[in-house]
């Protein structure tokens, strides 16, 4: 499928650290519970939100419909110079 | 477990205070603000309580202070803020000093004011007289003028002049009247005297001060000539009616001059005296302004203490006061300490006694908050105060609230503006707090500074994911889309679509957020974004609701409502999971299993076509068919009917189980309660588990009153309402989360319109005129961005988020039927709760 290993690992580990590792090291005191909840929920919501955006694009069903001027600009700046021979 | 997750455990305590120490002890407890006293003499009239006299004296002092404050405000003298800490409640004996001070100040001020008023009245009269003398001179000069003889003739009549000559002389009165009354006055004179009087008037240019209201009024001088006594009385009556002031005016010019001289000297004398009076008044007020805020606080504290003491019961021996109060169980020691301090201060030898009491009553709810969590707690309490020891949604709201807000407000630019504003308020917290700005709107913003900061930060994150900054995108990681059309296709076609099932798409997604190419695809950006945003709205919503239902499990476990776990929680979570979480799963399946196959672009191989975009089913139609046990005829012969093997059977099973959950929710609890009642009837009166069913008392002793022998129909009705609410709610609440998509779409579209209609025009203009144009256009764009997109859209997203929390989330577990223990501002709270009803004023 269209998923790649690197981004999924990087972001899952990133939010995993925030949501699982950091709460363990939350400072002791009356606010420890709150800090833990805050960290865990932040990680959960942010990871879920990233995951949905990623998965929604893993297997695109439609492609962007663009202006031809925009397409020429894309060719120039994002690579793939325009070829002159026929056949896309 | 931190206390924010549940409210504090409260205990009812009885307090014995020595009469002489009671005042000091209550004062210490008031500073602490942790204790809620109960009214032990609810039957006693407010006027018959023990400390009515003291409360009255405080009221009297407050009245005097308010009078002082009014006078200070009238003179525009700045009142000094209380330096540093609030003053403590003064000792009772200080009250007499305070009373004496206020009495003296008030009397002094009243005397000064009276004197000043008398002086001013005198001054006004003299000034008016001065003007009369000056203006009438003109009239008299005119009279002497022989060319005006004719007017005399008309007034006196032809024969009058002939008859006596010297005997018939004109009489006159002179006075001052309000300028706006002149026309009416003139008309009245003319009508009443049939045109036989002659009125002359002149305006006084400078406004005069009215001593009673100290307003500036414009007046006119008039003089009326007439003949005969009858007319004179009539004219005088009319003058009286119009509130004109008449002044004696000597007839001969020499007398008038002399009088004018006298008036001038008297005015000058008066001016000196008036100046001295004003100086004195000002000095008194300036001295009072320095202390007035301090005094206000002191008097209010004394009043609050006596109000509290009025709630106490007198011991039979009259030696000590008995109080009952709710106290957080963890703070008993702090309270003991405060009581000891109070006793020491009052010099009493007998220590106060604090007794724990057993009770069946519902204790008040008290959550220990800090400045960060308080704002979120207030959002929850705006809906309803948590029932005693119930799960408090506030700690979860700290993150879910900004997150849901940010899903609607996702824009890196607008989020950064909001976060910057929030950060500034948090960073400058102390100086801003010290300023004590009175504006209500500012106070709302400042009270919610941590919410604003978090909302801004989360909006920045969601903005990054949406790849949306003022409706433009960032290409950080390099887009996954390429352009492969050749030159001729590009020149011939205005719009061209990239095909994901070709090398146009690199076959791996943009690693963080939405691909930047979509912001450029003006033709079908909305189609793609809508599909994506609608799906995430439902996904987030279902997770949010599931979380809410799980919190209800925590409540059931805590209150030991075992039956509720089986017949409420389990069917509820099954219902939600089997129907709506299953729909979420379908979305993920659709995302992963339909799309292009790398290496086989455009292949007609049946196996590949089955997983291609062509065969992707609609989730909504699938879900509707699942609920209706229906299958649509397959219109695409190359595709499978289902998304996976055995889907139809599994879906039927899910729906049937979910529907079976409804009668369990509906009849489960009433059935068990009935069963228990029967059992109890057989075994005699013993507290059983069902008692805790309605019980709010978790650890507290089970109420042994027989109120659960109530009519069983009530239980049925109650449960019926709850079940209908939950089942219908699941559908409507899931749909309700689509507001996340709707508002997000609206925000993105508005931002795009603002960019295209304004800033784009400015950016495309050329030359140095273009620079000036851009400068103006940028101002407009920035103003619209801040006022409409950040403020208005922010407010609307905030309200929608609030609704999602109050209705969709909290309805799953939160009863919110508690009574709040007044927290925070200590003494003021006591006064508020004492209220005007119980107060003596």
PDB file of N, CA, C and O in Angstrom, chain B residues 135-179:
ATOM      1  N   UNK B 135     -27.530  95.595  32.463  1.00  0.00           N
ATOM      2  CA  UNK B 135     -28.341  95.530  31.242  1.00  0.00           C
ATOM      3  C   UNK B 135     -29.465  96.555  31.264  1.00  0.00           C
ATOM      4  O   UNK B 135     -29.802  97.122  30.234  1.00  0.00           O
ATOM      5  N   UNK B 136     -30.078  96.709  32.446  1.00  0.00           N
ATOM      6  CA  UNK B 136     -31.226  97.627  32.475  1.00  0.00           C
ATOM      7  C   UNK B 136     -30.805  99.057  32.170  1.00  0.00           C
ATOM      8  O   UNK B 136     -31.610  99.847  31.689  1.00  0.00           O
ATOM      9  N   UNK B 137     -29.561  99.335  32.452  1.00  0.00           N
ATOM     10  CA  UNK B 137     -29.060 100.674  32.144  1.00  0.00           C
ATOM     11  C   UNK B 137     -29.377 101.025  30.688  1.00  0.00           C
ATOM     12  O   UNK B 137     -29.837 102.126  30.403  1.00  0.00           O
ATOM     13  N   UNK B 138     -29.196 100.036  29.826  1.00  0.00           N
ATOM     14  CA  UNK B 138     -29.459 100.261  28.405  1.00  0.00           C
ATOM     15  C   UNK B 138     -30.920 100.621  28.186  1.00  0.00           C
ATOM     16  O   UNK B 138     -31.247 101.544  27.446  1.00  0.00           O
ATOM     17  N   UNK B 139     -31.791  99.836  28.883  1.00  0.00           N
ATOM     18  CA  UNK B 139     -33.216 100.098  28.693  1.00  0.00           C
ATOM     19  C   UNK B 139     -33.588 101.514  29.150  1.00  0.00           C
ATOM     20  O   UNK B 139     -34.330 102.203  28.473  1.00  0.00           O
ATOM     21  N   UNK B 140     -33.054 101.871  30.291  1.00  0.00           N
ATOM     22  CA  UNK B 140     -33.409 103.205  30.814  1.00  0.00           C
ATOM     23  C   UNK B 140     -32.912 104.294  29.886  1.00  0.00           C
ATOM     24  O   UNK B 140     -33.574 105.298  29.675  1.00  0.00           O
ATOM     25  N   UNK B 141     -31.726 104.032  29.327  1.00  0.00           N
ATOM     26  CA  UNK B 141     -31.204 105.017  28.381  1.00  0.00           C
ATOM     27  C   UNK B 141     -32.159 105.169  27.204  1.00  0.00           C
ATOM     28  O   UNK B 141     -32.446 106.264  26.742  1.00  0.00           O
ATOM     29  N   UNK B 142     -32.673 104.035  26.748  1.00  0.00           N
ATOM     30  CA  UNK B 142     -33.607 104.086  25.631  1.00  0.00           C
ATOM     31  C   UNK B 142     -34.870 104.850  26.001  1.00  0.00           C
ATOM     32  O   UNK B 142     -35.424 105.595  25.182  1.00  0.00           O
ATOM     33  N   UNK B 143     -35.333 104.647  27.237  1.00  0.00           N
ATOM     34  CA  UNK B 143     -36.539 105.325  27.687  1.00  0.00           C
ATOM     35  C   UNK B 143     -36.373 106.833  27.620  1.00  0.00           C
ATOM     36  O   UNK B 143     -37.281 107.564  27.263  1.00  0.00           O
ATOM     37  N   UNK B 144     -35.192 107.227  28.003  1.00  0.00           N
ATOM     38  CA  UNK B 144     -34.941 108.664  28.037  1.00  0.00           C
ATOM     39  C   UNK B 144     -34.868 109.234  26.615  1.00  0.00           C
ATOM     40  O   UNK B 144     -35.067 110.417  26.398  1.00  0.00           O
ATOM     41  N   UNK B 145     -34.605 108.361  25.703  1.00  0.00           N
ATOM     42  CA  UNK B 145     -34.456 108.809  24.316  1.00  0.00           C
ATOM     43  C   UNK B 145     -35.782 109.363  23.795  1.00  0.00           C
ATOM     44  O   UNK B 145     -36.785 108.650  23.774  1.00  0.00           O
ATOM     45  N   UNK B 146     -35.831 110.622  23.381  1.00  0.00           N
ATOM     46  CA  UNK B 146     -37.113 111.219  22.949  1.00  0.00           C
ATOM     47  C   UNK B 146     -37.672 110.565  21.691  1.00  0.00           C
ATOM     48  O   UNK B 146     -38.876 110.582  21.464  1.00  0.00           O
ATOM     49  N   UNK B 147     -36.820 109.958  20.871  1.00  0.00           N
ATOM     50  CA  UNK B 147     -37.319 109.375  19.618  1.00  0.00           C
ATOM     51  C   UNK B 147     -38.193 108.164  19.874  1.00  0.00           C
ATOM     52  O   UNK B 147     -38.947 107.731  19.008  1.00  0.00           O
ATOM     53  N   UNK B 148     -38.104 107.586  21.114  1.00  0.00           N
ATOM     54  CA  UNK B 148     -38.918 106.399  21.405  1.00  0.00           C
ATOM     55  C   UNK B 148     -40.223 106.769  22.094  1.00  0.00           C
ATOM     56  O   UNK B 148     -40.872 105.907  22.668  1.00  0.00           O
ATOM     57  N   UNK B 149     -40.520 108.048  22.070  1.00  0.00           N
ATOM     58  CA  UNK B 149     -41.706 108.553  22.753  1.00  0.00           C
ATOM     59  C   UNK B 149     -42.953 107.748  22.376  1.00  0.00           C
ATOM     60  O   UNK B 149     -43.803 107.490  23.212  1.00  0.00           O
ATOM     61  N   UNK B 150     -42.995 107.274  21.166  1.00  0.00           N
ATOM     62  CA  UNK B 150     -44.228 106.666  20.656  1.00  0.00           C
ATOM     63  C   UNK B 150     -44.635 105.429  21.434  1.00  0.00           C
ATOM     64  O   UNK B 150     -45.805 105.180  21.654  1.00  0.00           O
ATOM     65  N   UNK B 151     -43.648 104.674  21.849  1.00  0.00           N
ATOM     66  CA  UNK B 151     -43.979 103.462  22.601  1.00  0.00           C
ATOM     67  C   UNK B 151     -44.687 103.810  23.885  1.00  0.00           C
ATOM     68  O   UNK B 151     -45.640 103.139  24.277  1.00  0.00           O
ATOM     69  N   UNK B 152     -44.184 104.899  24.533  1.00  0.00           N
ATOM     70  CA  UNK B 152     -44.857 105.356  25.754  1.00  0.00           C
ATOM     71  C   UNK B 152     -46.290 105.715  25.434  1.00  0.00           C
ATOM     72  O   UNK B 152     -47.206 105.389  26.183  1.00  0.00           O
ATOM     73  N   UNK B 153     -46.444 106.313  24.306  1.00  0.00           N
ATOM     74  CA  UNK B 153     -47.777 106.759  23.940  1.00  0.00           C
ATOM     75  C   UNK B 153     -48.720 105.559  23.792  1.00  0.00           C
ATOM     76  O   UNK B 153     -49.818 105.551  24.310  1.00  0.00           O
ATOM     77  N   UNK B 154     -48.212 104.525  23.151  1.00  0.00           N
ATOM     78  CA  UNK B 154     -49.090 103.362  22.981  1.00  0.00           C
ATOM     79  C   UNK B 154     -49.461 102.753  24.313  1.00  0.00           C
ATOM     80  O   UNK B 154     -50.559 102.275  24.503  1.00  0.00           O
ATOM     81  N   UNK B 155     -48.495 102.727  25.243  1.00  0.00           N
ATOM     82  CA  UNK B 155     -48.779 102.101  26.532  1.00  0.00           C
ATOM     83  C   UNK B 155     -49.727 102.942  27.370  1.00  0.00           C
ATOM     84  O   UNK B 155     -50.651 102.421  27.982  1.00  0.00           O
ATOM     85  N   UNK B 156     -49.457 104.250  27.429  1.00  0.00           N
ATOM     86  CA  UNK B 156     -50.238 105.090  28.331  1.00  0.00           C
ATOM     87  C   UNK B 156     -51.564 105.528  27.702  1.00  0.00           C
ATOM     88  O   UNK B 156     -52.512 105.887  28.390  1.00  0.00           O
ATOM     89  N   UNK B 157     -51.578 105.466  26.426  1.00  0.00           N
ATOM     90  CA  UNK B 157     -52.800 105.944  25.766  1.00  0.00           C
ATOM     91  C   UNK B 157     -52.725 107.455  25.536  1.00  0.00           C
ATOM     92  O   UNK B 157     -52.058 108.192  26.280  1.00  0.00           O
ATOM     93  N   UNK B 158     -53.420 107.846  24.515  1.00  0.00           N
ATOM     94  CA  UNK B 158     -53.375 109.255  24.072  1.00  0.00           C
ATOM     95  C   UNK B 158     -53.808 110.200  25.193  1.00  0.00           C
ATOM     96  O   UNK B 158     -53.068 111.102  25.584  1.00  0.00           O
ATOM     97  N   UNK B 159     -54.980 109.876  25.759  1.00  0.00           N
ATOM     98  CA  UNK B 159     -55.585 110.804  26.742  1.00  0.00           C
ATOM     99  C   UNK B 159     -54.786 110.813  28.039  1.00  0.00           C
ATOM    100  O   UNK B 159     -54.735 111.810  28.741  1.00  0.00           O
ATOM    101  N   UNK B 160     -54.126 109.671  28.378  1.00  0.00           N
ATOM    102  CA  UNK B 160     -53.326 109.615  29.606  1.00  0.00           C
ATOM    103  C   UNK B 160     -52.218 110.634  29.549  1.00  0.00           C
ATOM    104  O   UNK B 160     -51.996 111.397  30.506  1.00  0.00           O
ATOM    105  N   UNK B 161     -51.595 110.749  28.454  1.00  0.00           N
ATOM    106  CA  UNK B 161     -50.503 111.699  28.303  1.00  0.00           C
ATOM    107  C   UNK B 161     -51.032 113.130  28.433  1.00  0.00           C
ATOM    108  O   UNK B 161     -50.424 113.977  29.076  1.00  0.00           O
ATOM    109  N   UNK B 162     -52.179 113.312  27.798  1.00  0.00           N
ATOM    110  CA  UNK B 162     -52.774 114.649  27.822  1.00  0.00           C
ATOM    111  C   UNK B 162     -53.156 115.047  29.235  1.00  0.00           C
ATOM    112  O   UNK B 162     -52.888 116.134  29.688  1.00  0.00           O
ATOM    113  N   UNK B 163     -53.744 114.032  29.954  1.00  0.00           N
ATOM    114  CA  UNK B 163     -54.359 114.342  31.236  1.00  0.00           C
ATOM    115  C   UNK B 163     -53.366 114.851  32.277  1.00  0.00           C
ATOM    116  O   UNK B 163     -53.426 115.995  32.692  1.00  0.00           O
ATOM    117  N   UNK B 164     -52.451 114.025  32.682  1.00  0.00           N
ATOM    118  CA  UNK B 164     -51.663 114.385  33.863  1.00  0.00           C
ATOM    119  C   UNK B 164     -50.228 114.798  33.584  1.00  0.00           C
ATOM    120  O   UNK B 164     -49.651 115.581  34.317  1.00  0.00           O
ATOM    121  N   UNK B 165     -49.670 114.300  32.575  1.00  0.00           N
ATOM    122  CA  UNK B 165     -48.255 114.605  32.298  1.00  0.00           C
ATOM    123  C   UNK B 165     -47.348 113.999  33.343  1.00  0.00           C
ATOM    124  O   UNK B 165     -46.925 112.847  33.225  1.00  0.00           O
ATOM    125  N   UNK B 166     -47.126 114.719  34.463  1.00  0.00           N
ATOM    126  CA  UNK B 166     -46.147 114.212  35.430  1.00  0.00           C
ATOM    127  C   UNK B 166     -46.715 113.102  36.297  1.00  0.00           C
ATOM    128  O   UNK B 166     -45.994 112.240  36.776  1.00  0.00           O
ATOM    129  N   UNK B 167     -48.066 113.070  36.526  1.00  0.00           N
ATOM    130  CA  UNK B 167     -48.645 112.072  37.440  1.00  0.00           C
ATOM    131  C   UNK B 167     -48.573 110.662  36.864  1.00  0.00           C
ATOM    132  O   UNK B 167     -48.341 109.704  37.580  1.00  0.00           O
ATOM    133  N   UNK B 168     -48.763 110.555  35.609  1.00  0.00           N
ATOM    134  CA  UNK B 168     -48.753 109.221  35.007  1.00  0.00           C
ATOM    135  C   UNK B 168     -47.348 108.812  34.654  1.00  0.00           C
ATOM    136  O   UNK B 168     -46.804 109.166  33.618  1.00  0.00           O
ATOM    137  N   UNK B 169     -46.774 108.081  35.572  1.00  0.00           N
ATOM    138  CA  UNK B 169     -45.425 107.606  35.286  1.00  0.00           C
ATOM    139  C   UNK B 169     -45.456 106.090  35.167  1.00  0.00           C
ATOM    140  O   UNK B 169     -46.254 105.432  35.810  1.00  0.00           O
ATOM    141  N   UNK B 170     -44.570 105.539  34.350  1.00  0.00           N
ATOM    142  CA  UNK B 170     -44.559 104.075  34.172  1.00  0.00           C
ATOM    143  C   UNK B 170     -43.880 103.397  35.346  1.00  0.00           C
ATOM    144  O   UNK B 170     -42.826 103.837  35.787  1.00  0.00           O
ATOM    145  N   UNK B 171     -44.511 102.298  35.854  1.00  0.00           N
ATOM    146  CA  UNK B 171     -43.815 101.468  36.850  1.00  0.00           C
ATOM    147  C   UNK B 171     -43.045 100.360  36.119  1.00  0.00           C
ATOM    148  O   UNK B 171     -43.279 100.112  34.940  1.00  0.00           O
ATOM    149  N   UNK B 172     -42.138  99.744  36.829  1.00  0.00           N
ATOM    150  CA  UNK B 172     -41.419  98.633  36.163  1.00  0.00           C
ATOM    151  C   UNK B 172     -40.939  97.614  37.192  1.00  0.00           C
ATOM    152  O   UNK B 172     -40.824  97.919  38.377  1.00  0.00           O
ATOM    153  N   UNK B 173     -40.752  96.390  36.728  1.00  0.00           N
ATOM    154  CA  UNK B 173     -40.049  95.380  37.543  1.00  0.00           C
ATOM    155  C   UNK B 173     -38.922  94.808  36.694  1.00  0.00           C
ATOM    156  O   UNK B 173     -39.041  94.707  35.475  1.00  0.00           O
ATOM    157  N   UNK B 174     -37.854  94.436  37.389  1.00  0.00           N
ATOM    158  CA  UNK B 174     -36.705  93.835  36.667  1.00  0.00           C
ATOM    159  C   UNK B 174     -36.373  92.491  37.310  1.00  0.00           C
ATOM    160  O   UNK B 174     -36.578  92.306  38.504  1.00  0.00           O
ATOM    161  N   UNK B 175     -35.904  91.566  36.515  1.00  0.00           N
ATOM    162  CA  UNK B 175     -35.564  90.248  37.078  1.00  0.00           C
ATOM    163  C   UNK B 175     -34.794  89.382  36.094  1.00  0.00           C
ATOM    164  O   UNK B 175     -34.372  89.845  35.032  1.00  0.00           O
ATOM    165  N   UNK B 176     -34.636  88.141  36.495  1.00  0.00           N
ATOM    166  CA  UNK B 176     -33.853  87.201  35.699  1.00  0.00           C
ATOM    167  C   UNK B 176     -34.692  85.941  35.489  1.00  0.00           C
ATOM    168  O   UNK B 176     -35.391  85.525  36.404  1.00  0.00           O
ATOM    169  N   UNK B 177     -34.623  85.386  34.318  1.00  0.00           N
ATOM    170  CA  UNK B 177     -35.421  84.191  34.023  1.00  0.00           C
ATOM    171  C   UNK B 177     -34.598  83.249  33.153  1.00  0.00           C
ATOM    172  O   UNK B 177     -33.674  83.677  32.452  1.00  0.00           O
ATOM    173  N   UNK B 178     -34.917  81.944  33.211  1.00  0.00           N
ATOM    174  CA  UNK B 178     -34.243  80.957  32.351  1.00  0.00           C
ATOM    175  C   UNK B 178     -34.490  81.299  30.891  1.00  0.00           C
ATOM    176  O   UNK B 178     -35.607  81.653  30.528  1.00  0.00           O
ATOM    177  N   UNK B 179     -33.471  81.173  30.081  1.00  0.00           N
ATOM    178  CA  UNK B 179     -33.579  81.670  28.718  1.00  0.00           C
ATOM    179  C   UNK B 179     -34.658  80.935  27.929  1.00  0.00           C
ATOM    180  O   UNK B 179     -35.387  81.545  27.161  1.00  0.00           O
TER     181      UNK B 179
END
